[in-house]
Short mmCIF file of C-alpha atoms in Angstrom, two decimals:
data_model
loop_
_atom_site.label_atom_id
_atom_site.label_comp_id
_atom_site.label_asym_id
_atom_site.label_seq_id
_atom_site.Cartn_x
_atom_site.Cartn_y
_atom_site.Cartn_z
CA MET T 8 4.53 4.95 -90.21
CA PRO T 9 6.79 1.87 -89.79
CA SER T 10 6.65 -0.64 -92.62
CA THR T 11 7.10 -3.64 -90.32
CA ILE T 12 6.41 -4.82 -86.78
CA ARG T 13 9.52 -5.16 -84.64
CA PRO T 14 9.45 -8.31 -82.44
CA LEU T 15 10.60 -8.01 -78.83
CA ILE T 16 11.14 -11.58 -77.63
CA LEU T 17 11.15 -12.16 -73.86
CA CYS T 18 13.53 -14.98 -73.06
CA GLY T 19 14.31 -14.88 -69.36
CA GLY T 20 11.79 -17.05 -67.48
CA ALA T 21 12.64 -20.11 -65.36
CA GLY T 22 9.64 -22.38 -66.07
CA THR T 23 9.82 -24.13 -62.70
CA ARG T 24 6.43 -25.86 -63.12
CA LEU T 25 8.10 -28.09 -65.73
CA TRP T 26 10.83 -29.27 -63.34
CA PRO T 27 12.97 -31.37 -63.66
CA MET T 28 12.96 -30.82 -67.44
CA SER T 29 13.14 -27.06 -66.97
CA ARG T 30 15.51 -25.57 -64.38
CA ASP T 31 17.30 -22.29 -63.85
CA SER T 32 20.40 -23.64 -65.62
CA LEU T 33 18.39 -24.35 -68.81
CA PRO T 34 14.75 -23.20 -68.66
CA LYS T 35 11.84 -24.39 -70.76
CA GLN T 36 12.20 -21.87 -73.60
CA PHE T 37 15.48 -23.56 -74.58
CA ILE T 38 14.16 -27.13 -74.38
CA PRO T 39 12.39 -29.01 -77.21
CA LEU T 40 8.95 -29.62 -75.71
CA THR T 41 6.75 -30.79 -78.57
CA GLY T 42 9.19 -31.35 -81.44
CA GLU T 43 12.82 -31.07 -82.44
CA LEU T 44 13.07 -27.30 -81.90
CA SER T 45 12.89 -25.37 -78.66
CA SER T 46 9.99 -22.99 -78.10
CA PHE T 47 12.48 -20.10 -78.38
CA GLN T 48 13.49 -21.31 -81.84
CA GLU T 49 9.85 -21.80 -82.85
CA THR T 50 9.06 -18.26 -81.66
CA MET T 51 11.92 -16.84 -83.71
CA LEU T 52 10.81 -18.71 -86.84
CA ARG T 53 7.29 -17.37 -86.30
CA VAL T 54 8.62 -13.83 -86.84
CA ALA T 55 11.09 -14.65 -89.62
CA ASP T 56 9.07 -13.10 -92.48
CA ARG T 57 10.85 -9.79 -93.12
CA ASP T 58 7.90 -8.52 -95.16
CA VAL T 59 5.93 -8.45 -91.89
CA PHE T 60 8.50 -8.30 -89.10
CA GLY T 61 11.54 -6.13 -88.54
CA TRP T 62 14.83 -7.01 -86.88
CA PRO T 63 14.12 -8.87 -83.59
CA ILE T 64 15.31 -7.85 -80.15
CA VAL T 65 15.75 -10.81 -77.79
CA VAL T 66 15.71 -9.86 -74.11
CA THR T 67 17.46 -12.45 -71.97
CA SER T 68 19.93 -12.67 -69.12
CA GLU T 69 23.69 -12.79 -69.31
CA ALA T 70 23.45 -16.39 -68.07
CA TYR T 71 21.51 -17.47 -71.18
CA ARG T 72 23.38 -15.41 -73.74
CA PHE T 73 25.47 -18.18 -75.28
CA GLU T 74 22.60 -20.69 -75.38
CA ALA T 75 20.39 -18.12 -77.14
CA GLU T 76 23.16 -17.41 -79.65
CA ARG T 77 23.76 -21.12 -80.25
CA GLN T 78 20.07 -21.82 -80.85
CA LEU T 79 19.79 -18.85 -83.22
CA ARG T 80 22.72 -20.16 -85.25
CA ALA T 81 21.09 -23.58 -85.44
CA ILE T 82 18.06 -22.10 -87.25
CA GLU T 83 20.19 -19.66 -89.27
CA MET T 84 18.66 -16.56 -87.70
CA ASP T 85 20.12 -13.51 -86.03
CA ALA T 86 18.82 -10.90 -83.61
CA THR T 87 19.92 -8.13 -81.29
CA LEU T 88 20.52 -9.63 -77.85
CA LEU T 89 19.65 -7.28 -74.99
CA LEU T 90 21.13 -8.75 -71.80
CA GLU T 91 19.73 -8.11 -68.33
CA PRO T 92 22.44 -8.07 -65.63
CA GLU T 93 19.88 -9.54 -63.23
CA PRO T 94 16.19 -10.44 -63.59
CA ARG T 95 13.71 -7.67 -62.74
CA ASP T 96 10.56 -9.39 -64.10
CA SER T 97 8.89 -8.50 -67.38
CA GLY T 98 8.13 -4.82 -66.68
CA PRO T 99 11.69 -3.42 -66.69
CA ALA T 100 12.76 -5.91 -69.38
CA ILE T 101 10.04 -4.79 -71.79
CA LEU T 102 10.63 -1.13 -71.00
CA ALA T 103 14.36 -1.51 -71.75
CA ALA T 104 13.61 -3.17 -75.09
CA CYS T 105 11.07 -0.47 -76.00
CA LEU T 106 13.58 2.27 -75.17
CA LEU T 107 16.13 0.61 -77.44
CA ALA T 108 13.59 0.13 -80.25
CA ALA T 109 12.40 3.76 -80.01
CA GLU T 110 16.00 4.93 -80.09
CA ASP T 111 16.54 3.03 -83.35
CA GLU T 112 13.21 4.15 -84.83
CA PRO T 113 11.11 6.79 -83.01
CA ASP T 114 7.81 5.49 -84.45
CA ALA T 115 8.65 1.80 -83.98
CA CYS T 116 5.68 -0.52 -83.57
CA VAL T 117 6.68 -3.51 -81.44
CA ALA T 118 5.18 -6.93 -80.80
CA VAL T 119 6.07 -8.07 -77.29
CA LEU T 120 6.12 -11.87 -77.43
CA ALA T 121 6.87 -14.63 -74.95
CA SER T 122 9.51 -17.11 -76.08
CA ASP T 123 8.04 -20.13 -74.26
CA HIS T 124 4.50 -20.37 -75.64
CA ALA T 125 3.10 -22.88 -78.12
CA ILE T 126 1.17 -21.54 -81.13
CA ARG T 127 -0.19 -24.06 -83.62
CA ASP T 128 -1.54 -21.67 -86.26
CA ARG T 129 1.21 -19.30 -87.41
CA GLY T 130 -1.01 -17.74 -90.07
CA ALA T 131 -3.73 -16.86 -87.55
CA PHE T 132 -1.05 -15.40 -85.27
CA VAL T 133 0.22 -13.06 -88.00
CA ARG T 134 -3.31 -12.06 -89.02
CA SER T 135 -4.15 -11.14 -85.41
CA LEU T 136 -1.10 -8.89 -85.18
CA GLN T 137 -2.05 -7.21 -88.44
CA SER T 138 -5.62 -6.75 -87.12
CA GLY T 139 -4.28 -4.85 -84.13
CA LEU T 140 -1.83 -2.70 -86.05
CA GLU T 141 -4.16 0.23 -86.75
CA ALA T 142 -5.16 0.53 -83.08
CA ALA T 143 -1.54 0.28 -81.96
CA MET T 144 -0.55 3.03 -84.39
CA ALA T 145 -3.34 5.15 -82.93
CA GLY T 146 -1.76 4.93 -79.47
CA ARG T 147 -3.42 1.84 -78.01
CA ILE T 148 -1.67 -1.05 -76.26
CA VAL T 149 -3.23 -4.02 -78.03
CA THR T 150 -3.19 -7.33 -76.21
CA PHE T 151 -4.31 -10.62 -77.70
CA GLY T 152 -7.10 -12.51 -75.97
CA ILE T 153 -7.46 -16.19 -76.75
CA ALA T 154 -10.91 -17.66 -77.22
CA PRO T 155 -11.13 -20.20 -74.34
CA THR T 156 -11.56 -23.90 -75.10
CA HIS T 157 -12.20 -24.91 -71.48
CA PRO T 158 -12.54 -23.23 -68.05
CA ALA T 159 -8.81 -23.01 -67.34
CA THR T 160 -7.74 -21.92 -63.88
CA GLY T 161 -4.10 -21.36 -64.84
CA TYR T 162 -4.63 -18.25 -66.99
CA GLY T 163 -5.66 -14.69 -66.34
CA TYR T 164 -8.78 -13.48 -68.18
CA ILE T 165 -9.75 -10.33 -70.08
CA GLU T 166 -13.19 -8.73 -70.22
CA ALA T 167 -13.61 -6.63 -73.35
CA VAL T 168 -16.17 -4.02 -74.26
CA ALA T 169 -18.67 -5.53 -76.71
CA GLY T 170 -17.91 -4.94 -80.38
CA PRO T 171 -17.40 -6.56 -83.79
CA ALA T 172 -15.28 -9.71 -83.94
CA GLY T 173 -11.78 -9.08 -85.27
CA ASP T 174 -11.64 -5.48 -84.08
CA ALA T 175 -9.32 -4.20 -81.36
CA LEU T 176 -11.87 -3.66 -78.59
CA PRO T 177 -11.28 -1.60 -75.43
CA VAL T 178 -10.46 -3.70 -72.37
CA ARG T 179 -12.94 -3.33 -69.53
CA ARG T 180 -10.76 -5.18 -67.03
CA PHE T 181 -8.07 -7.80 -66.48
CA VAL T 182 -8.80 -10.48 -63.87
CA GLU T 183 -6.46 -12.86 -62.06
CA LYS T 184 -6.48 -16.64 -62.36
CA PRO T 185 -9.95 -17.78 -61.19
CA ASP T 186 -11.23 -20.95 -59.56
CA ALA T 187 -13.01 -23.50 -61.78
CA ALA T 188 -16.54 -22.21 -61.16
CA THR T 189 -15.55 -18.61 -61.85
CA ALA T 190 -13.65 -19.65 -64.98
CA ALA T 191 -16.77 -21.40 -66.30
CA ARG T 192 -18.80 -18.25 -65.67
CA TYR T 193 -16.19 -16.11 -67.41
CA ILE T 194 -16.44 -18.27 -70.52
CA GLU T 195 -20.23 -17.94 -70.55
CA GLU T 196 -19.84 -14.17 -70.32
CA GLY T 197 -17.39 -14.00 -73.23
CA TYR T 198 -14.14 -13.40 -71.38
CA LEU T 199 -10.86 -14.24 -73.11
CA TRP T 200 -7.64 -15.82 -71.90
CA ASN T 201 -4.84 -13.31 -71.43
CA SER T 202 -2.03 -14.54 -73.70
CA GLY T 203 0.47 -12.03 -72.31
CA ASN T 204 1.50 -10.99 -75.84
CA PHE T 205 0.78 -7.48 -77.08
CA LEU T 206 1.37 -4.90 -79.81
CA THR T 207 2.09 -1.21 -79.27
CA MET T 208 4.14 1.74 -80.34
CA ALA T 209 7.36 1.58 -78.34
CA ALA T 210 6.91 5.24 -77.42
CA THR T 211 3.39 4.55 -76.06
CA LEU T 212 4.66 1.90 -73.66
CA VAL T 213 7.54 4.12 -72.55
CA GLU T 214 5.18 7.05 -71.90
CA GLU T 215 2.74 4.93 -69.88
CA TYR T 216 5.52 3.42 -67.78
CA GLN T 217 6.94 6.91 -67.18
CA ARG T 218 3.53 8.23 -66.16
CA MET T 219 2.73 5.36 -63.78
CA ARG T 220 6.16 4.55 -62.36
CA PRO T 221 8.48 7.50 -63.03
CA GLY T 222 11.22 6.35 -60.65
CA ASP T 223 11.46 2.89 -62.21
CA ALA T 224 11.27 4.34 -65.71
CA GLY T 225 14.12 6.72 -64.93
CA ALA T 226 16.29 3.90 -63.58
CA VAL T 227 15.72 1.74 -66.65
CA ARG T 228 16.27 4.68 -68.99
CA GLN T 229 19.62 5.36 -67.32
CA ALA T 230 20.57 1.67 -67.47
CA VAL T 231 19.89 1.58 -71.21
CA SER T 232 21.71 4.87 -71.75
CA ASP T 233 24.78 3.50 -69.92
CA ARG T 234 24.77 0.20 -71.82
CA THR T 235 27.89 -1.44 -73.18
CA GLN T 236 28.42 -3.79 -76.11
CA ASP T 237 30.22 -7.11 -76.27
CA ARG T 238 30.60 -8.90 -79.61
CA GLY T 239 27.21 -7.81 -80.89
CA ALA T 240 25.24 -8.18 -77.64
CA ILE T 241 24.02 -5.18 -75.64
CA LEU T 242 24.58 -5.27 -71.87
CA ILE T 243 22.22 -3.17 -69.75
CA ASP T 244 24.12 -1.34 -67.00
CA ARG T 245 23.72 -3.12 -63.67
CA THR T 246 23.77 -0.27 -61.12
CA PRO T 247 20.76 1.79 -62.28
CA TYR T 248 18.86 -1.28 -63.53
CA ARG T 249 18.76 -2.95 -60.13
CA GLN T 250 17.04 0.18 -58.74
CA ALA T 251 13.92 -0.58 -60.80
CA GLU T 252 11.31 -2.54 -58.87
CA LYS T 253 10.69 -6.13 -59.93
CA LEU T 254 7.26 -5.97 -61.55
CA SER T 255 5.42 -7.79 -64.28
CA ILE T 256 4.23 -5.67 -67.18
CA ASP T 257 0.64 -6.50 -66.17
CA TYR T 258 1.08 -4.94 -62.71
CA ALA T 259 3.29 -2.10 -63.92
CA VAL T 260 1.15 -0.97 -66.88
CA MET T 261 -1.54 -3.19 -68.37
CA GLU T 262 -3.91 -3.41 -65.39
CA ARG T 263 -3.68 0.36 -64.79
CA THR T 264 -3.60 1.90 -68.24
CA GLY T 265 -6.63 3.34 -69.99
CA LEU T 266 -5.11 2.52 -73.38
CA ALA T 267 -5.55 -1.27 -73.37
CA SER T 268 -7.40 -2.92 -76.24
CA VAL T 269 -7.78 -6.60 -77.08
CA VAL T 270 -8.05 -8.57 -80.32
CA ARG T 271 -9.97 -11.84 -79.99
CA SER T 272 -7.64 -14.53 -81.35
CA ALA T 273 -7.61 -18.26 -82.09
CA TRP T 274 -4.02 -19.40 -82.61
CA GLY T 275 -4.10 -22.82 -80.99
CA TRP T 276 -2.27 -21.11 -78.13
CA SER T 277 -0.92 -22.41 -74.83
CA ASP T 278 1.58 -20.98 -72.39
CA VAL T 279 2.74 -24.56 -71.73
CA GLY T 280 2.98 -23.60 -68.09
CA THR T 281 2.36 -27.04 -66.59
CA PHE T 282 2.74 -30.68 -67.58
CA ASP T 283 -1.04 -30.80 -67.98
CA ALA T 284 -0.81 -27.98 -70.55
CA LEU T 285 2.14 -29.68 -72.24
CA TRP T 286 0.17 -32.94 -72.45
CA ASP T 287 -2.73 -31.01 -74.00
CA VAL T 288 -0.63 -29.58 -76.88
CA SER T 289 1.39 -32.76 -77.53
CA ASP T 290 0.68 -35.61 -79.94
CA ARG T 291 -0.90 -38.54 -78.08
CA ASP T 292 -1.23 -42.25 -78.79
CA GLY T 293 -4.45 -44.29 -78.85
CA ASP T 294 -4.54 -44.34 -75.05
CA ASP T 295 -4.11 -40.56 -74.82
CA ASN T 296 -0.56 -41.02 -73.56
CA VAL T 297 2.36 -38.74 -74.47
CA LEU T 298 5.55 -40.82 -74.49
CA HIS T 299 9.11 -39.57 -75.03
CA GLY T 300 12.08 -41.91 -74.79
CA ASP T 301 12.32 -45.62 -74.04
CA ILE T 302 8.86 -46.04 -72.49
CA GLN T 303 6.68 -49.09 -71.88
CA THR T 304 3.06 -48.73 -70.76
CA LEU T 305 0.33 -51.21 -69.87
CA ALA T 306 -3.31 -50.42 -69.04
CA SER T 307 -2.48 -46.74 -68.64
CA ARG T 308 -4.30 -43.72 -70.05
CA GLY T 309 -3.80 -39.98 -70.16
CA CYS T 310 -0.20 -40.13 -68.97
CA PHE T 311 2.78 -37.93 -69.85
CA VAL T 312 5.97 -39.98 -69.58
CA ARG T 313 9.40 -38.73 -70.60
CA SER T 314 12.79 -40.32 -70.01
CA THR T 315 16.14 -38.98 -71.17
CA GLY T 316 17.84 -42.36 -70.93
CA GLN T 317 16.57 -45.06 -68.62
CA MET T 318 13.88 -47.42 -69.82
CA THR T 319 10.74 -46.44 -67.90
CA SER T 320 7.58 -48.54 -67.41
CA VAL T 321 4.13 -47.44 -66.26
CA VAL T 322 1.39 -49.95 -65.40
CA GLY T 323 -2.23 -49.33 -64.46
CA ALA T 324 -1.92 -45.56 -64.14
CA ASN T 325 -4.24 -42.82 -65.32
CA ASP T 326 -3.44 -39.11 -65.77
CA LEU T 327 0.06 -39.50 -64.36
CA VAL T 328 3.20 -37.48 -65.17
CA VAL T 329 6.51 -39.33 -64.95
CA ILE T 330 9.72 -37.44 -65.79
CA VAL T 331 13.03 -39.30 -65.60
CA GLU T 332 16.22 -37.24 -65.77
CA PRO T 333 19.74 -38.51 -65.00
CA ASP T 334 19.70 -36.86 -61.56
CA ALA T 335 16.01 -36.49 -60.70
CA VAL T 336 12.64 -38.24 -61.11
CA LEU T 337 9.22 -36.60 -60.83
CA VAL T 338 5.92 -38.46 -60.40
CA VAL T 339 2.81 -36.29 -60.10
CA ASP T 340 -0.92 -36.37 -60.81
CA ARG T 341 -1.25 -34.58 -64.15
CA HIS T 342 -4.14 -32.47 -62.87
CA ARG T 343 -2.00 -31.26 -59.94
CA SER T 344 1.12 -30.59 -61.97
CA GLY T 345 0.83 -26.86 -61.30
CA GLU T 346 1.92 -27.63 -57.73
CA VAL T 347 5.38 -28.66 -58.94
CA LYS T 348 6.40 -25.02 -58.57
CA MET T 349 5.80 -25.24 -54.81
CA LEU T 350 7.93 -28.38 -54.66
CA VAL T 351 10.79 -26.59 -56.41
CA GLU T 352 10.50 -23.58 -54.11
CA ASP T 353 10.75 -25.89 -51.10
CA MET T 354 13.82 -27.62 -52.56
CA LYS T 355 15.48 -24.26 -53.17
CA ARG T 356 14.85 -23.24 -49.55
CA ARG T 357 16.66 -26.44 -48.53
CA SER T 358 19.47 -25.76 -51.04
CA VAL T 359 18.85 -28.95 -53.01
CA PRO T 360 21.19 -28.53 -56.02
CA GLN T 361 18.90 -30.41 -58.41
CA ALA T 362 16.25 -27.72 -57.91
CA SER T 363 18.20 -25.27 -60.07
CA ALA T 364 20.92 -27.09 -62.01
CA HIS T 365 20.77 -29.90 -64.55
CA SER T 366 23.32 -32.69 -64.44
CA ARG T 367 24.30 -31.58 -67.95
CA VAL T 368 25.85 -28.13 -67.64
CA HIS T 369 25.80 -25.99 -70.77
CA ARG T 370 28.64 -23.69 -71.73
CA PRO T 371 29.25 -21.47 -74.79
CA TRP T 372 31.57 -24.10 -76.25
CA GLY T 373 29.36 -27.14 -75.52
CA TRP T 374 28.43 -29.02 -72.35
CA TYR T 375 29.69 -31.40 -69.69
CA GLU T 376 28.31 -34.00 -67.29
CA VAL T 377 29.86 -35.33 -64.09
CA ARG T 378 29.71 -39.13 -64.36
CA ASP T 379 31.61 -40.16 -61.21
CA LEU T 380 33.13 -38.41 -58.21
CA GLY T 381 35.45 -39.61 -55.46
CA ALA T 382 37.65 -38.13 -52.75
CA ASP T 383 40.54 -37.41 -55.12
CA PHE T 384 39.14 -38.08 -58.60
CA GLN T 385 36.32 -36.96 -60.89
CA VAL T 386 35.14 -38.31 -64.24
CA LYS T 387 33.39 -36.05 -66.75
CA ARG T 388 31.90 -36.43 -70.17
CA ILE T 389 32.65 -33.32 -72.22
CA ALA T 390 31.17 -32.34 -75.60
CA VAL T 391 32.49 -29.48 -77.73
CA TYR T 392 30.48 -28.00 -80.60
CA PRO T 393 32.13 -27.54 -84.01
CA GLY T 394 34.27 -24.43 -83.73
CA GLY T 395 34.15 -24.55 -79.93
CA ARG T 396 37.32 -23.55 -78.13
CA LEU T 397 37.80 -23.87 -74.38
CA SER T 398 39.86 -21.45 -72.33
CA LEU T 399 43.63 -21.62 -72.37
CA GLN T 400 44.15 -22.45 -68.69
CA LYS T 401 45.98 -24.34 -65.99
CA HIS T 402 45.16 -25.88 -62.61
CA ARG T 403 47.00 -25.72 -59.30
CA TYR T 404 45.73 -28.89 -57.66
CA ARG T 405 44.74 -31.39 -60.32
CA ALA T 406 46.04 -33.25 -63.33
CA GLU T 407 43.79 -34.44 -66.16
CA HIS T 408 43.61 -37.30 -68.62
CA TRP T 409 41.59 -36.88 -71.82
CA VAL T 410 40.36 -39.70 -74.07
CA VAL T 411 38.64 -38.82 -77.35
CA VAL T 412 35.40 -40.74 -77.90
CA THR T 413 34.04 -39.13 -81.09
CA GLY T 414 35.26 -36.35 -83.37
CA THR T 415 38.68 -34.78 -83.71
CA ALA T 416 40.36 -32.74 -80.98
CA ARG T 417 43.04 -30.09 -81.24
CA VAL T 418 44.90 -30.23 -77.93
CA THR T 419 47.36 -27.66 -76.62
CA ILE T 420 49.68 -28.70 -73.75
CA ASP T 421 52.25 -26.04 -72.93
CA GLU T 422 54.19 -25.51 -76.19
CA THR T 423 52.88 -28.67 -77.90
CA ILE T 424 49.82 -28.86 -80.18
CA ARG T 425 48.45 -32.30 -81.08
CA ILE T 426 45.53 -33.68 -83.09
CA LEU T 427 43.70 -36.52 -81.34
CA ARG T 428 41.17 -38.89 -82.88
CA PRO T 429 38.85 -41.51 -81.31
CA ASN T 430 40.58 -43.79 -78.80
CA GLU T 431 43.62 -41.50 -78.59
CA HIS T 432 44.48 -39.75 -75.35
CA ALA T 433 46.46 -36.95 -73.73
CA GLU T 434 47.92 -36.46 -70.25
CA ILE T 435 47.65 -32.96 -68.77
CA PRO T 436 50.18 -32.65 -65.93
CA LEU T 437 49.41 -30.51 -62.90
CA GLY T 438 50.23 -26.90 -63.71
CA ALA T 439 50.46 -27.40 -67.48
CA VAL T 440 48.88 -24.73 -69.68
CA HIS T 441 46.30 -26.48 -71.84
CA ARG T 442 43.35 -26.05 -74.16
CA LEU T 443 40.81 -28.26 -75.98
CA GLU T 444 39.37 -27.25 -79.38
CA ASN T 445 37.00 -28.75 -81.92
CA THR T 446 38.20 -27.69 -85.37
CA GLY T 447 36.04 -30.27 -87.13
CA SER T 448 32.49 -30.19 -88.49
CA SER T 449 30.94 -32.73 -86.07
CA LEU T 450 30.54 -32.90 -82.31
CA LEU T 451 33.69 -33.68 -80.31
CA GLU T 452 33.22 -35.83 -77.21
CA ILE T 453 35.89 -36.76 -74.70
CA VAL T 454 36.06 -38.46 -71.31
CA GLU T 455 38.04 -36.44 -68.79
CA VAL T 456 39.48 -38.03 -65.64
CA GLN T 457 40.66 -35.51 -63.06
CA HIS T 458 42.95 -36.52 -60.21
CA GLY T 459 44.27 -34.30 -57.46
CA SER T 460 44.10 -33.08 -53.89
CA TYR T 461 41.37 -30.55 -54.71
CA LEU T 462 38.80 -30.81 -57.51
CA GLY T 463 36.75 -27.65 -56.93
CA GLU T 464 35.60 -25.67 -59.93
CA ASP T 465 37.45 -22.58 -58.70
CA ASP T 466 40.81 -24.23 -59.44
CA ILE T 467 41.06 -22.48 -62.78
CA ILE T 468 43.71 -20.00 -63.84
CA ARG T 469 42.40 -18.64 -67.10
CA ILE T 470 44.97 -17.23 -69.50
CA GLU T 471 42.92 -16.62 -72.66
CA ASP T 472 39.24 -17.01 -73.51
CA ILE T 473 37.46 -16.27 -76.79
CA TYR T 474 34.12 -15.88 -74.98
CA ASN T 475 35.43 -12.97 -72.91
CA ARG T 476 34.66 -14.65 -69.59
CA ILE T 477 37.22 -12.68 -67.62
CA VAL T 478 36.14 -13.56 -64.08
CA PRO T 479 36.60 -17.29 -63.27
CA VAL T 480 33.24 -19.03 -63.13
CA GLN T 481 32.10 -22.40 -61.86
CA GLU T 482 32.93 -24.51 -64.81
CA ALA T 483 34.01 -28.13 -65.09
CA ALA T 484 36.03 -27.68 -68.24
CA GLU T 485 36.95 -24.39 -69.82
#
């Protein structure tokens, strides 16, 4: 019998209902939503007690690898990163993690946990997992049903067989998101919200997936068997993995298995799937407003207003969501905020770049923002984390001019290495081999002015890169 529960943290969702805060380039699990930490960091801290939890496996995509690693370092935690070459929904991702966990420990008991949920009561969360442990060890797949606080239409529901409170009770059925009247009836009949988190023996989940979807299970098994490693992260092999059908774990296993049980739980839980849900779990002022940033309100109630820079004013509004980002503004009725996903889907069909990418682009070494763009020039703000080191590179069509704003820069230009401090600058001639590094202990920020006949992000000849990014990628500064 395992002495601890091994957490499997799912960290690959896009969170499009929280656009423009959450986008494909940096989804909601990596964004501080209710405090200073991201929900991914809060999830990791929730499973930090090594007396209860074993070594975590974080399942994410190659695109989010460096952000996940950076956020783990910030909270002084570590984990095994299992990287999907492309998203296949939660079914194949969970199966891959269970295969890896069972390989490490044949009788591993795993807690499959979302990285983007809010849980107020950490103690109740741990107690619920411990309540389900005996049933999981007996071969059940134990999900956690949340006692409803209102007739929510944004969650799936679980009907359990009647039994003592606190026990892992057999699941009679899972039901999809209902309308308001049906949700009210479900609450009267004792249904629970489906939290999407569950506890099971890794081998149990693997066996059920194999029994129900043998072709998909075989593809994922081969992809895990053919995995490679890169500086501590595990890369699932692309070719067999893409043969597995994109399916959620609910469709692949949970709604079809006869092994599902549920523990009734009260964690102060929310999936924070919409701005209405985010408003509900956030601290509010005397007018029931949630305000982040430089905000002014007058005669307004029940609003969620967030600005990342510009002063924003709201007058005479009720139940309104206003999100102000540098490149996008959203205004929506809070009670209809679930429809934001449809808006984003429409923008993606029309190839609107703001649908997927933030104006601030994150890289393993830091981030950059484009501040101005002309026919033959571009101005960027670049920030490099302590220890960050950009690629050693050159350009064919542009020269660059760097001015240090804060921090200390180590600059390589051909055979010359210089140290630059605030208000000092460097000229990078066209074709010169160059690199920017932050060898200090605080954030380095520079302003970069590019000038040339072509400013596309594919004008990069990479010579050396500590992050092992061999193929040139769309990147403003390497």
